[in-house]
XYZ file of C-alpha atoms in Angstrom:
350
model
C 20.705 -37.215 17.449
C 18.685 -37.204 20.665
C 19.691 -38.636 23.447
C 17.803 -39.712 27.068
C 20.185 -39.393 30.575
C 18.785 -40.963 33.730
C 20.300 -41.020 37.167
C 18.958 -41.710 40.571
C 20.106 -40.355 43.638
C 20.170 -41.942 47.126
C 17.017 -40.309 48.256
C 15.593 -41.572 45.221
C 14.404 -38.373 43.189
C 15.342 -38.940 39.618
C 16.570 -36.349 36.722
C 15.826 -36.461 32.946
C 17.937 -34.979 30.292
C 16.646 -34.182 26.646
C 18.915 -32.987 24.401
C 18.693 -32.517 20.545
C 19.417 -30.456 17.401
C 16.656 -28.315 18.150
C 15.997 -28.032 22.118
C 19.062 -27.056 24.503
C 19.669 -29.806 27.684
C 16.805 -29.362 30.584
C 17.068 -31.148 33.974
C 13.484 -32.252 35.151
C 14.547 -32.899 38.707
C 11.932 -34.067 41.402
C 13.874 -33.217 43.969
C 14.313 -29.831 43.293
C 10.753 -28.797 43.349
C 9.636 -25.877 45.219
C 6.227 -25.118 46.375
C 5.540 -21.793 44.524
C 5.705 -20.124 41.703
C 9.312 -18.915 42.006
C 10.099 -14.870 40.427
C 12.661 -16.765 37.900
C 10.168 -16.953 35.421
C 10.505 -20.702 35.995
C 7.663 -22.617 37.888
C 7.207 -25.662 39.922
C 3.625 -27.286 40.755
C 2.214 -26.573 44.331
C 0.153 -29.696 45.587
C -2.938 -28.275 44.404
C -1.597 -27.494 40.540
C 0.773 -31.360 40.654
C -2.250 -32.941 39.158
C -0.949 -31.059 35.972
C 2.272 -32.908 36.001
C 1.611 -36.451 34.232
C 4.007 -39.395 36.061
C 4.539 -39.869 39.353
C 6.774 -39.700 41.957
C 10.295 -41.499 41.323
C 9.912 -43.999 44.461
C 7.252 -45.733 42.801
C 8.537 -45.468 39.392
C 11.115 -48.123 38.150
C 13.956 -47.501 36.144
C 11.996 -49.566 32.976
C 8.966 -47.036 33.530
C 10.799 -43.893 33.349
C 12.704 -44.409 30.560
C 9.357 -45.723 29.033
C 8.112 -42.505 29.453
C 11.441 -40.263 28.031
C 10.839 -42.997 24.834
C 6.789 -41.319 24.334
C 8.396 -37.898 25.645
C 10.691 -38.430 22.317
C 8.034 -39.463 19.919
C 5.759 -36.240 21.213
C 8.524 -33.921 20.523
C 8.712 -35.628 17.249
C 4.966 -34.680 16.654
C 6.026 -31.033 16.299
C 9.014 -31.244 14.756
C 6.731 -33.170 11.726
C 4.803 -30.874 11.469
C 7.082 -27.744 11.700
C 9.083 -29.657 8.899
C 6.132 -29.842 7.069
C 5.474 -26.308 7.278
C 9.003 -25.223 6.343
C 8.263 -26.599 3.166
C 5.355 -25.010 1.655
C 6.413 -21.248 3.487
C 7.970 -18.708 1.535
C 8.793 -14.721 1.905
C 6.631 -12.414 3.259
C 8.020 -9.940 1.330
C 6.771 -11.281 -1.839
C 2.942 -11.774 -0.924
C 0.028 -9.888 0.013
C -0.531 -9.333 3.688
C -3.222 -8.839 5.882
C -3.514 -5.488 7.531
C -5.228 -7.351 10.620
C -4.317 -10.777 11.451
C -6.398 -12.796 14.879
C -5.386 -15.722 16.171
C -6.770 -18.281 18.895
C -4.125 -19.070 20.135
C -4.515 -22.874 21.350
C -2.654 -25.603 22.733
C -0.859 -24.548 25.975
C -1.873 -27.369 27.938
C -1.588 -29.960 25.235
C 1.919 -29.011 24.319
C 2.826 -28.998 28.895
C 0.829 -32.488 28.638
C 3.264 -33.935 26.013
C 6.299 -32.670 27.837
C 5.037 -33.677 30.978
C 5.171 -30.851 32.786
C 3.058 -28.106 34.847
C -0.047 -26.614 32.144
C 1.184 -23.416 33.627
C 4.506 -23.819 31.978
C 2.474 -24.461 28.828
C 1.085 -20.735 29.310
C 4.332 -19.403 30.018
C 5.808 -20.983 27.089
C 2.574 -19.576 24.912
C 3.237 -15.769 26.179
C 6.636 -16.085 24.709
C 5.008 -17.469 21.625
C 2.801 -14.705 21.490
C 5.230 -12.199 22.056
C 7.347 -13.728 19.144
C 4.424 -13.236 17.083
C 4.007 -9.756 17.790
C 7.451 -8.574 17.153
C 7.318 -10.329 13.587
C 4.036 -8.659 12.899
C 4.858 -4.626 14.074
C 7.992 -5.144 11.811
C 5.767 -6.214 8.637
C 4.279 -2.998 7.187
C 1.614 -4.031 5.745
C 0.235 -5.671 9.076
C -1.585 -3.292 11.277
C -3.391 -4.632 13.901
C -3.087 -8.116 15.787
C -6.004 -9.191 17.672
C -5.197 -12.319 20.635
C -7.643 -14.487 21.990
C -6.057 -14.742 25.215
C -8.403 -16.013 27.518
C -12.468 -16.523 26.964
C -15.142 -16.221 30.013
C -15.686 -19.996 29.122
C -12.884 -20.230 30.279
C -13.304 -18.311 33.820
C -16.135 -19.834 34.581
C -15.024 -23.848 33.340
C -11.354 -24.158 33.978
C -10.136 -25.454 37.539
C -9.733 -22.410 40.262
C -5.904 -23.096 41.175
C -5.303 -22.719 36.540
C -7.370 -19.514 36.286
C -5.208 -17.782 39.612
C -2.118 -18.750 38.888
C -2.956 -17.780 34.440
C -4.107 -14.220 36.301
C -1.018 -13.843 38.192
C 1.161 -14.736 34.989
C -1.070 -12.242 32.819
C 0.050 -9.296 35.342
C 3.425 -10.257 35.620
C 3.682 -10.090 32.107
C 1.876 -7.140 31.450
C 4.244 -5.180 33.786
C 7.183 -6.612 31.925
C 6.132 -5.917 28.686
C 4.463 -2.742 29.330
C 7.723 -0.560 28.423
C 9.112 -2.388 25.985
C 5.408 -2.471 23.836
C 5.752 1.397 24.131
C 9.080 1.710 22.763
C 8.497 -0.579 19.990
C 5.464 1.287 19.147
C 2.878 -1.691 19.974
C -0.442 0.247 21.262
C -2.048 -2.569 23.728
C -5.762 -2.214 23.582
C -8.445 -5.001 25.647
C -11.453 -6.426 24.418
C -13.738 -8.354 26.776
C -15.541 -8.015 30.378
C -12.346 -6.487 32.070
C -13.998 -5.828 35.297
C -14.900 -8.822 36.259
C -10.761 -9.752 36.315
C -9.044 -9.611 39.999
C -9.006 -6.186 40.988
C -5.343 -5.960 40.180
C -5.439 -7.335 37.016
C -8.183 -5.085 35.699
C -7.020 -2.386 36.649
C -3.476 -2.620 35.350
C -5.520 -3.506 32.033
C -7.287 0.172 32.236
C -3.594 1.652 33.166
C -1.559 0.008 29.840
C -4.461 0.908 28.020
C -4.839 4.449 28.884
C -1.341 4.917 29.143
C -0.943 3.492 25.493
C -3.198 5.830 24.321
C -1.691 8.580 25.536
C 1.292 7.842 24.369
C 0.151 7.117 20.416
C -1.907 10.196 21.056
C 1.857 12.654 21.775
C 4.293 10.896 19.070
C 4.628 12.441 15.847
C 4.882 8.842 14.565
C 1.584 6.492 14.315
C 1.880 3.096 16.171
C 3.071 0.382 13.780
C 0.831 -1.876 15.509
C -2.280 -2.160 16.830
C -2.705 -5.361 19.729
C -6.147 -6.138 20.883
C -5.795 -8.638 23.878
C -8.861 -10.682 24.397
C -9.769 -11.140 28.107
C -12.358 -12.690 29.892
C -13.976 -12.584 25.790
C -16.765 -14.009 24.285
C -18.262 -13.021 21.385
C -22.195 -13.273 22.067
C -21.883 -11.571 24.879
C -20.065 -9.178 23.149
C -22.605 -9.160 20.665
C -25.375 -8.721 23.650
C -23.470 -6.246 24.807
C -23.141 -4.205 22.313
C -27.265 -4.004 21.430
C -27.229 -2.732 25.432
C -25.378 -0.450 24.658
C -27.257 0.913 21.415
C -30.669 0.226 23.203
C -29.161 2.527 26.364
C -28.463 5.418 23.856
C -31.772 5.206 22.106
C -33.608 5.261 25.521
C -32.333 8.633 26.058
C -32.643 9.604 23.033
C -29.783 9.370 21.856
C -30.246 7.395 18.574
C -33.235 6.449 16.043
C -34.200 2.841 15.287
C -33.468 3.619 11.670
C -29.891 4.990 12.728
C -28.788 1.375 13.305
C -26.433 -0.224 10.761
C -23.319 -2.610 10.265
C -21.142 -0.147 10.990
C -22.992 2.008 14.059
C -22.915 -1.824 15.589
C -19.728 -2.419 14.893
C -18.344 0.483 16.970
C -20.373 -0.711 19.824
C -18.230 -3.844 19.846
C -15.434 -4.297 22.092
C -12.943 -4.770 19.255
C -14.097 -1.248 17.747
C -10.379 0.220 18.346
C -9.089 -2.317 16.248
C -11.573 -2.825 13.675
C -11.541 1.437 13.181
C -7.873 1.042 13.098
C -7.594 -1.887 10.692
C -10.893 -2.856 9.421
C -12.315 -6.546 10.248
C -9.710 -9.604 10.706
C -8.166 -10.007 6.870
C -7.219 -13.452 8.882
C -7.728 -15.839 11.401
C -5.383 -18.258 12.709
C -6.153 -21.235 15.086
C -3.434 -23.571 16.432
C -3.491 -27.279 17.760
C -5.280 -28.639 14.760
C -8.764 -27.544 16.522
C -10.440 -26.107 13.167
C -13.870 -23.835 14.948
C -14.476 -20.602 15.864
C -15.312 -21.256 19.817
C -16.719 -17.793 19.946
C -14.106 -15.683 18.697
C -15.221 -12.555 16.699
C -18.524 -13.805 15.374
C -19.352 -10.408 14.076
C -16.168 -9.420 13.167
C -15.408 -12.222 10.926
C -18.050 -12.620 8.459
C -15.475 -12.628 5.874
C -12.465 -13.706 7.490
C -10.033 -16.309 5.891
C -9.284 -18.943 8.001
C -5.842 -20.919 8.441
C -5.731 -23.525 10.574
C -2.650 -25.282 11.841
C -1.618 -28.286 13.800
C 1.033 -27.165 15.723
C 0.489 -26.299 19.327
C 0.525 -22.389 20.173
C 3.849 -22.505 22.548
C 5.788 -23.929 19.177
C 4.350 -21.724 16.908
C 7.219 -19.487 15.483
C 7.960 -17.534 12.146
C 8.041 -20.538 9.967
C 4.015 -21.281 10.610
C 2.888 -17.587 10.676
C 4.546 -17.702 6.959
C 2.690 -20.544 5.889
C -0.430 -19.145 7.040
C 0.744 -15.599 4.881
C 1.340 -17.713 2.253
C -2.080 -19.342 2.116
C -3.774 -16.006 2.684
C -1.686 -14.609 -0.511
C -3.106 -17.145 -2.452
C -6.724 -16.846 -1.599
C -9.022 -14.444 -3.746
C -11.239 -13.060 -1.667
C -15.047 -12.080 -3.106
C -17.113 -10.966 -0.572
C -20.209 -12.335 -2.343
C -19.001 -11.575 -5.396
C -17.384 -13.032 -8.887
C -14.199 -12.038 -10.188
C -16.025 -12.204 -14.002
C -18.830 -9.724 -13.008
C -19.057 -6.973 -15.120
C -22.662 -5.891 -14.958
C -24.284 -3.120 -13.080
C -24.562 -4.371 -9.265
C -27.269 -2.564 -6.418
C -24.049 -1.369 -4.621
């Protein structure tokens, strides 16, 4: 049901064709490469970002070798099929379970999922921002689900990723911000940022502040509350957020402000960066991590103390309705104690 098309031209650039049940027909052509990033929503790897592309140029490929390669592009497409399959299976209706008012998710595998396809890691983001946007549609339209909380990008990230991945995942974070601005607001989605926003490109951050604000605003004049709450994680990590936040409480105490004895959970809490979304929605009911990666990596340390975690092997760019089910599923299954027993029936200090 899949089948691989090669041609060569005279000037020897070469075109693949995949095309099966599930994915439409795509010409990779090396001849047609631009430069730049090109305003189609489509990109193509400058020198410095071609690194990302796996293979090599046609004229020193062989026919033998290419089609080599669309044979190992088939069997990693097969990878995620599997597992999607496998998924199907065990998923059921949302309707019928018990749902988490606030769902986070690391969302992981971008460049793993461009790697298998061999193409630019940047197409791997683009292809996880329409992932993530799928995933926020399906969860303003459940109910019971009020907040969603994104790790989107993590200052381990800024500071360890190459230069050329971190500019060009900046420029696709404001282009997509501006698009999506309006259409969040219609569909009552209030965008809200957690992390050290400042430090961002100048642009960037302060388009952040604007959406923000602006979102605000807006929940603040309808008659209607927002049917969901989206915390977008940015330049995050949660020690520092953690540090942060003590700052912040040791600031207010230096002037006065607040008693030693004052502190608690929940005066700490609201010195997070997530407060908005934890006032909104409580702490994460659950936490979902994609690409088969099954830690933390300094995601809502605080926040997650009693968190149920779902972890799943698909990669974040093929992550649709079908996974997010399974992972409702296994959350509707899971009784959750809090340090308790379901039997207890004597007096407790609470």
């Amino acid at each position: 049901s899949r089948s691989f098309l090669y041609s060569r031209s005279r000037s020897r650039s070469f075109r693949l064709q995949v095309t099966s049940p599930r994915r439409t027909g795509r010409w990779l052509d090396s001849s047609s490469f631009p430069e730049t990033e090109t305003e189609t929503g489509f990109f193509s790897p400058s020198p410095a970002e071609f690194d990302d592309v796996t293979g090599v140029a046609a004229s020193s490929e062989t026919e033998t070798e290419i089609l080599k390669r669309a044979s190992t592009f088939a069997t990693d497409e097969k990878h995620n099929e599997n597992v999607l399959e496998t998924e199907s299976s065990s998923s059921s209706s949302s309707s019928k379970m018990c749902l988490p008012r606030h769902v986070a998710v690391i969302m992981d595998g971008n460049a793993r999922w461009a790697r298998r396809r061999r193409v630019p890691t940047l197409e791997g983001h683009r292809r996880g921002r329409d992932a993530l946007r799928r995933l926020v549609e399906r969860c303003a339209e459940e109910r019971e689900i009020h907040a969603l909380t994104a790790f989107a990008f993590s200052d381990d990230n800024f500071r360890k990723r190459p230069v050329h991945e971190v500019d060009a995942l900046f420029r696709l974070m404001e282009a997509s911000l501006r698009e999506e601005r309006p259409r969040m607001l219609r569909n009552g989605v209030q965008i809200a940022f957690a992390g050290d926003i400042d430090a961002l490109p100048a642009s960037l951050a302060m388009l952040c502040r604007e959406v923000e604000a602006e979102a605000e605003a807006h929940a603040a004049a309808s008659s209607t509350p927002s049917r969901l709450l989206l915390t977008l994680a940015m330049n995050y990590g949660a020690r520092q957020d953690i540090v942060d936040a003590a700052r912040r409480l040791v600031d207010m105490a230096q002037r006065g402000e607040l008693a030693a004895d004052d502190v608690d959970e929940s005066l700490f809490r609201s010195a997070l960066g997530t407060s908005k979304a934890t006032r909104h929605a409580g702490d994460p009911d659950l936490l979902v991590r994609t690409s088969g990666e099954q830690r933390m990596s300094n995601f809502l340390l605080f926040e997650s103390a009693y968190t149920e975690l779902f972890f799943s092997d698909v990669e974040w760019p093929a992550f649709d309705d079908v996974c997010f089910d399974k992972a409702l599923h296994a959350f509707s299954t899971r009784t959750r104690r809090f340090g308790g027993r379901n039997d207890d029936k004597h007096e407790t200090r609470e």
